Amino acid sequence: MSDLTRLSAAELASLIGKKEVSAVEVATAHLDRIDAVDERVHAFLHVDREGALAAAHAVDRGEITGPLAGVPIAVKDVVTTKGIPTTAASKILEGWRPPYDATIVERLKAAGMPILGKTNMDEFAMGSSTEYSAYGPTNNPWDLGRIPGGSGGGSAAALAAYEAPLAIGTDTGGSIRQPGAVTGTVGAKPTYGGTSRYGLIAFSSSLDTPGPCGRTVEDTALLHAVIAGHDPRDSTSIPQPVPDVVAAARLGATGDLTGVRLGLVREFAGDGSEPGVSAAFQEALQKLVKLGAEVVEVSCPHFEYALPAYYLIAPSECSSNLARFDGVRYGLRSGDDGNRSLEEVMSLTRDEGFGPEVKRRIILGTYALSSGYYDAYYGQAQKVRTLITRDFQAAFEQVDVLVSPTTPFVAFPFGSRTSDPYQMYLADLFTIPTNLYGGPAISVPCGLSEGLPVGFQIMAPTLADDRMYRVAAALESAVGTFTPPAL
Ligand code: GLN
């Protein structure tokens, strides 16, 4: 048998289904690969060998069948897993073992997917490089001296390093798509409310969206179908059937985009993308035109305010959500020596438990929500959010999807953007508008710039997740997939 870690999830599922390989062999191959390379990649914060093998055995005994039964998966550490350490890459949650599974984790288990472990990320999903993980960064398998994107850099790196065929991410402002782009993998942010937030450690509740990560568009769609769908335990979950994203991906793979209108956002042009990123994007766009697509320029005049609006709304919601980490209920408690007041213990715990970026966001959000400033900052940002939503709605009257590079730059070297938060925030220039609107978007590898992967973003109207998969699969069929140098 060839190296199982190199196969796609669809290929693995088919081999397991035909009993040509056992789920235990597949899980073991990936666990061994993690043992061999993760010291250098550091994609994982926790590996659950025993749990993964037990789940694989259940599939081999015929207890669970299904389209991804026996295909192992890595889960971002911001998603709760019963009994398995879940830290959101923060010191404040060190040692916490959740008493319950997130809904999406329940669905992975019901689908017979062994969970290999929990992946590294920026603390509480705030960042674009994993450099804000309290447990050290993840290294990009394309170049170990560069960032793998963030916040879900661990999930993306695990895929690129062949440690897992599939992974779960969460996307609040780009944390699935930007890591996908800079590691040459696929990442999809579903429609907000299309995947359950129950059991996600909340960052910005009106934006947080869990979603699938894979090495191919079809694999990503297969995982999307497993985790998506209504959940009564999440009040913003959409009570509607999930569009058939797998069929859409297979249709797209036939390479016919006749009559599909792709919108190029005028305001994204001259946006400061690296020349190599723009060139790879334009080349891929021409390939879509050859498949029959039509390119239409559209105007979204409020997109230029998306980044400032996001950096008021997300920190505001985070300042409220993170109030629960008080040293009483979970994880770390500092200075509780019997002589300190409750307030002193809380304050010490939060001072020692949170890293600098999380503190920056809490302070910013608390300020934006404070009396006297609320209307000027938070209220204004909400109005901008409405205008951005209207820009999307107007654009989708003219085109089927919007397209752009996923992120303006390729994977950058460690330390090159940490001294100026704004430089880091620019990583999400193209991904954030979609989060404010709530629609689905996907990043697909489209080429290389200076030997590093470039991502192509496809944004679709809310609930039209199938449409973005069709275009994504067509793009993949035209440009192929990209393999990093051997580790
Ligand atoms: N990089 C963005 C931020 O720092 C997005 C994070 C995310 O999507 N979780 O907030």
PDB file of C-alpha atoms in Angstrom, residues 309-470:
ATOM      1  CA  ALA A 309     -15.482  48.099  11.632  1.00  0.00           C
ATOM      2  CA  TYR A 310     -14.315  44.546  12.349  1.00  0.00           C
ATOM      3  CA  TYR A 311     -11.660  45.779  14.777  1.00  0.00           C
ATOM      4  CA  LEU A 312     -14.381  47.478  16.811  1.00  0.00           C
ATOM      5  CA  ILE A 313     -17.088  44.797  16.623  1.00  0.00           C
ATOM      6  CA  ALA A 314     -14.849  41.756  17.228  1.00  0.00           C
ATOM      7  CA  PRO A 315     -12.976  43.238  20.225  1.00  0.00           C
ATOM      8  CA  SER A 316     -16.265  44.539  21.695  1.00  0.00           C
ATOM      9  CA  GLU A 317     -17.810  41.087  21.597  1.00  0.00           C
ATOM     10  CA  CYS A 318     -14.570  39.518  22.826  1.00  0.00           C
ATOM     11  CA  SER A 319     -14.399  41.840  25.834  1.00  0.00           C
ATOM     12  CA  SER A 320     -17.801  40.556  26.872  1.00  0.00           C
ATOM     13  CA  ASN A 321     -17.238  36.874  25.982  1.00  0.00           C
ATOM     14  CA  LEU A 322     -13.886  36.646  27.745  1.00  0.00           C
ATOM     15  CA  ALA A 323     -15.266  38.039  31.006  1.00  0.00           C
ATOM     16  CA  ARG A 324     -16.049  34.437  31.965  1.00  0.00           C
ATOM     17  CA  PHE A 325     -12.355  33.626  32.402  1.00  0.00           C
ATOM     18  CA  ASP A 326     -12.135  34.851  35.961  1.00  0.00           C
ATOM     19  CA  GLY A 327     -10.054  32.238  37.759  1.00  0.00           C
ATOM     20  CA  VAL A 328     -13.157  30.816  39.411  1.00  0.00           C
ATOM     21  CA  ARG A 329     -14.755  28.579  36.826  1.00  0.00           C
ATOM     22  CA  TYR A 330     -12.056  27.216  34.523  1.00  0.00           C
ATOM     23  CA  GLY A 331      -8.360  26.493  34.300  1.00  0.00           C
ATOM     24  CA  LEU A 332      -5.819  28.841  35.829  1.00  0.00           C
ATOM     25  CA  ARG A 333      -6.211  30.601  39.202  1.00  0.00           C
ATOM     26  CA  SER A 334      -3.386  32.873  40.334  1.00  0.00           C
ATOM     27  CA  GLY A 335      -2.487  34.231  43.787  1.00  0.00           C
ATOM     28  CA  ASP A 336      -5.278  32.482  45.712  1.00  0.00           C
ATOM     29  CA  ASP A 337      -3.257  32.251  48.955  1.00  0.00           C
ATOM     30  CA  GLY A 338      -6.075  33.035  51.366  1.00  0.00           C
ATOM     31  CA  ASN A 339      -4.935  36.629  51.878  1.00  0.00           C
ATOM     32  CA  ARG A 340      -6.209  38.157  48.660  1.00  0.00           C
ATOM     33  CA  SER A 341      -9.674  39.410  47.799  1.00  0.00           C
ATOM     34  CA  LEU A 342     -11.744  37.834  45.046  1.00  0.00           C
ATOM     35  CA  GLU A 343     -11.105  40.851  42.851  1.00  0.00           C
ATOM     36  CA  GLU A 344      -7.334  40.621  43.334  1.00  0.00           C
ATOM     37  CA  VAL A 345      -7.364  36.918  42.423  1.00  0.00           C
ATOM     38  CA  MET A 346      -9.431  37.590  39.321  1.00  0.00           C
ATOM     39  CA  SER A 347      -7.193  40.409  38.247  1.00  0.00           C
ATOM     40  CA  LEU A 348      -3.982  38.420  38.847  1.00  0.00           C
ATOM     41  CA  THR A 349      -5.402  35.411  37.009  1.00  0.00           C
ATOM     42  CA  ARG A 350      -6.351  37.488  33.994  1.00  0.00           C
ATOM     43  CA  ASP A 351      -3.034  39.298  34.020  1.00  0.00           C
ATOM     44  CA  GLU A 352      -1.045  36.063  34.062  1.00  0.00           C
ATOM     45  CA  GLY A 353      -3.456  33.997  31.973  1.00  0.00           C
ATOM     46  CA  PHE A 354      -4.013  36.215  28.939  1.00  0.00           C
ATOM     47  CA  GLY A 355      -1.359  37.080  26.366  1.00  0.00           C
ATOM     48  CA  PRO A 356      -0.694  40.560  24.943  1.00  0.00           C
ATOM     49  CA  GLU A 357      -2.968  40.405  21.881  1.00  0.00           C
ATOM     50  CA  VAL A 358      -5.944  39.157  23.902  1.00  0.00           C
ATOM     51  CA  LYS A 359      -5.403  41.929  26.460  1.00  0.00           C
ATOM     52  CA  ARG A 360      -5.178  44.504  23.662  1.00  0.00           C
ATOM     53  CA  ARG A 361      -8.549  43.344  22.278  1.00  0.00           C
ATOM     54  CA  ILE A 362     -10.252  43.270  25.682  1.00  0.00           C
ATOM     55  CA  ILE A 363      -9.077  46.801  26.440  1.00  0.00           C
ATOM     56  CA  LEU A 364     -10.070  48.083  22.992  1.00  0.00           C
ATOM     57  CA  GLY A 365     -13.488  46.404  23.178  1.00  0.00           C
ATOM     58  CA  THR A 366     -14.193  47.617  26.696  1.00  0.00           C
ATOM     59  CA  TYR A 367     -13.347  51.148  25.601  1.00  0.00           C
ATOM     60  CA  ALA A 368     -15.521  50.926  22.458  1.00  0.00           C
ATOM     61  CA  LEU A 369     -18.490  49.766  24.537  1.00  0.00           C
ATOM     62  CA  SER A 370     -18.045  52.236  27.370  1.00  0.00           C
ATOM     63  CA  SER A 371     -20.661  54.848  28.134  1.00  0.00           C
ATOM     64  CA  GLY A 372     -20.102  57.987  26.119  1.00  0.00           C
ATOM     65  CA  TYR A 373     -18.113  56.180  23.405  1.00  0.00           C
ATOM     66  CA  TYR A 374     -20.572  53.438  22.465  1.00  0.00           C
ATOM     67  CA  ASP A 375     -22.348  55.419  19.721  1.00  0.00           C
ATOM     68  CA  ALA A 376     -19.145  56.838  18.296  1.00  0.00           C
ATOM     69  CA  TYR A 377     -17.387  53.469  17.993  1.00  0.00           C
ATOM     70  CA  TYR A 378     -19.498  50.343  18.387  1.00  0.00           C
ATOM     71  CA  GLY A 379     -22.693  51.948  17.058  1.00  0.00           C
ATOM     72  CA  GLN A 380     -20.878  53.419  14.076  1.00  0.00           C
ATOM     73  CA  ALA A 381     -19.224  50.083  13.292  1.00  0.00           C
ATOM     74  CA  GLN A 382     -22.614  48.357  13.291  1.00  0.00           C
ATOM     75  CA  LYS A 383     -23.892  50.893  10.770  1.00  0.00           C
ATOM     76  CA  VAL A 384     -20.879  50.205   8.552  1.00  0.00           C
ATOM     77  CA  ARG A 385     -21.651  46.507   8.858  1.00  0.00           C
ATOM     78  CA  THR A 386     -25.114  47.127   7.435  1.00  0.00           C
ATOM     79  CA  LEU A 387     -23.668  49.129   4.542  1.00  0.00           C
ATOM     80  CA  ILE A 388     -21.215  46.338   3.739  1.00  0.00           C
ATOM     81  CA  THR A 389     -24.065  43.821   3.740  1.00  0.00           C
ATOM     82  CA  ARG A 390     -25.922  46.044   1.272  1.00  0.00           C
ATOM     83  CA  ASP A 391     -22.814  46.215  -0.931  1.00  0.00           C
ATOM     84  CA  PHE A 392     -22.782  42.411  -1.084  1.00  0.00           C
ATOM     85  CA  GLN A 393     -26.503  42.238  -1.830  1.00  0.00           C
ATOM     86  CA  ALA A 394     -26.190  44.769  -4.662  1.00  0.00           C
ATOM     87  CA  ALA A 395     -23.148  42.963  -6.079  1.00  0.00           C
ATOM     88  CA  PHE A 396     -24.935  39.607  -6.069  1.00  0.00           C
ATOM     89  CA  GLU A 397     -27.657  41.094  -8.252  1.00  0.00           C
ATOM     90  CA  GLN A 398     -25.018  41.479 -10.954  1.00  0.00           C
ATOM     91  CA  VAL A 399     -22.759  38.457 -10.423  1.00  0.00           C
ATOM     92  CA  ASP A 400     -22.921  34.899  -9.054  1.00  0.00           C
ATOM     93  CA  VAL A 401     -19.829  35.089  -6.837  1.00  0.00           C
ATOM     94  CA  LEU A 402     -17.147  37.610  -5.939  1.00  0.00           C
ATOM     95  CA  VAL A 403     -13.486  36.685  -6.319  1.00  0.00           C
ATOM     96  CA  SER A 404     -10.234  38.086  -4.909  1.00  0.00           C
ATOM     97  CA  PRO A 405      -6.881  36.935  -3.608  1.00  0.00           C
ATOM     98  CA  THR A 406      -7.479  35.443  -0.148  1.00  0.00           C
ATOM     99  CA  THR A 407      -4.781  37.490   1.541  1.00  0.00           C
ATOM    100  CA  PRO A 408      -2.478  40.225   0.221  1.00  0.00           C
ATOM    101  CA  PHE A 409       0.788  38.471   1.012  1.00  0.00           C
ATOM    102  CA  VAL A 410       2.367  35.011   1.050  1.00  0.00           C
ATOM    103  CA  ALA A 411       3.563  33.379   4.291  1.00  0.00           C
ATOM    104  CA  PHE A 412       5.831  35.870   6.018  1.00  0.00           C
ATOM    105  CA  PRO A 413       8.864  35.157   8.238  1.00  0.00           C
ATOM    106  CA  PHE A 414       8.302  34.889  11.998  1.00  0.00           C
ATOM    107  CA  GLY A 415       8.556  38.186  13.843  1.00  0.00           C
ATOM    108  CA  SER A 416       8.079  40.371  10.785  1.00  0.00           C
ATOM    109  CA  ARG A 417       4.602  41.658  11.697  1.00  0.00           C
ATOM    110  CA  THR A 418       4.308  41.309  15.459  1.00  0.00           C
ATOM    111  CA  SER A 419       5.650  44.741  16.376  1.00  0.00           C
ATOM    112  CA  ASP A 420       2.836  46.609  14.586  1.00  0.00           C
ATOM    113  CA  PRO A 421      -0.659  45.154  15.121  1.00  0.00           C
ATOM    114  CA  TYR A 422      -1.972  46.937  12.030  1.00  0.00           C
ATOM    115  CA  GLN A 423       0.498  45.082   9.785  1.00  0.00           C
ATOM    116  CA  MET A 424      -0.861  41.821  11.191  1.00  0.00           C
ATOM    117  CA  TYR A 425      -4.495  42.923  10.786  1.00  0.00           C
ATOM    118  CA  LEU A 426      -3.894  43.613   7.072  1.00  0.00           C
ATOM    119  CA  ALA A 427      -3.669  39.834   6.508  1.00  0.00           C
ATOM    120  CA  ASP A 428      -7.470  39.805   6.662  1.00  0.00           C
ATOM    121  CA  LEU A 429      -8.149  42.737   4.359  1.00  0.00           C
ATOM    122  CA  PHE A 430      -9.998  40.564   1.816  1.00  0.00           C
ATOM    123  CA  THR A 431     -11.554  38.014   4.153  1.00  0.00           C
ATOM    124  CA  ILE A 432     -13.234  40.278   6.718  1.00  0.00           C
ATOM    125  CA  PRO A 433     -16.028  41.781   4.551  1.00  0.00           C
ATOM    126  CA  THR A 434     -17.600  38.327   4.180  1.00  0.00           C
ATOM    127  CA  ASN A 435     -17.664  37.789   7.949  1.00  0.00           C
ATOM    128  CA  LEU A 436     -19.434  41.100   8.496  1.00  0.00           C
ATOM    129  CA  TYR A 437     -22.011  40.092   5.859  1.00  0.00           C
ATOM    130  CA  GLY A 438     -22.383  36.450   6.932  1.00  0.00           C
ATOM    131  CA  GLY A 439     -22.026  34.752   3.558  1.00  0.00           C
ATOM    132  CA  PRO A 440     -19.861  31.753   2.704  1.00  0.00           C
ATOM    133  CA  ALA A 441     -16.353  32.015   1.235  1.00  0.00           C
ATOM    134  CA  ILE A 442     -13.603  29.574   0.370  1.00  0.00           C
ATOM    135  CA  SER A 443      -9.870  29.778  -0.286  1.00  0.00           C
ATOM    136  CA  VAL A 444      -8.372  27.507  -2.947  1.00  0.00           C
ATOM    137  CA  PRO A 445      -4.661  27.329  -3.849  1.00  0.00           C
ATOM    138  CA  CYS A 446      -4.166  28.955  -7.252  1.00  0.00           C
ATOM    139  CA  GLY A 447      -0.420  29.244  -7.799  1.00  0.00           C
ATOM    140  CA  LEU A 448       2.935  30.061  -6.266  1.00  0.00           C
ATOM    141  CA  SER A 449       4.791  33.298  -5.672  1.00  0.00           C
ATOM    142  CA  GLU A 450       8.488  32.997  -4.840  1.00  0.00           C
ATOM    143  CA  GLY A 451       7.878  29.297  -4.258  1.00  0.00           C
ATOM    144  CA  LEU A 452       5.124  29.936  -1.692  1.00  0.00           C
ATOM    145  CA  PRO A 453       1.397  29.247  -2.145  1.00  0.00           C
ATOM    146  CA  VAL A 454      -1.177  31.873  -3.099  1.00  0.00           C
ATOM    147  CA  GLY A 455      -4.883  31.528  -2.284  1.00  0.00           C
ATOM    148  CA  PHE A 456      -7.867  32.449  -4.463  1.00  0.00           C
ATOM    149  CA  GLN A 457     -10.994  33.489  -2.578  1.00  0.00           C
ATOM    150  CA  ILE A 458     -14.545  32.847  -3.819  1.00  0.00           C
ATOM    151  CA  MET A 459     -17.370  34.607  -1.922  1.00  0.00           C
ATOM    152  CA  ALA A 460     -21.027  33.636  -2.436  1.00  0.00           C
ATOM    153  CA  PRO A 461     -24.421  34.891  -1.217  1.00  0.00           C
ATOM    154  CA  THR A 462     -25.679  33.655   2.144  1.00  0.00           C
ATOM    155  CA  LEU A 463     -26.950  30.064   1.922  1.00  0.00           C
ATOM    156  CA  ALA A 464     -25.376  29.594  -1.537  1.00  0.00           C
ATOM    157  CA  ASP A 465     -22.446  27.572  -0.184  1.00  0.00           C
ATOM    158  CA  ASP A 466     -22.912  25.121  -3.072  1.00  0.00           C
ATOM    159  CA  ARG A 467     -22.205  27.865  -5.612  1.00  0.00           C
ATOM    160  CA  MET A 468     -18.782  28.646  -4.158  1.00  0.00           C
ATOM    161  CA  TYR A 469     -17.856  24.932  -4.138  1.00  0.00           C
ATOM    162  CA  ARG A 470     -18.722  24.634  -7.820  1.00  0.00           C
TER     163      ARG A 470
END
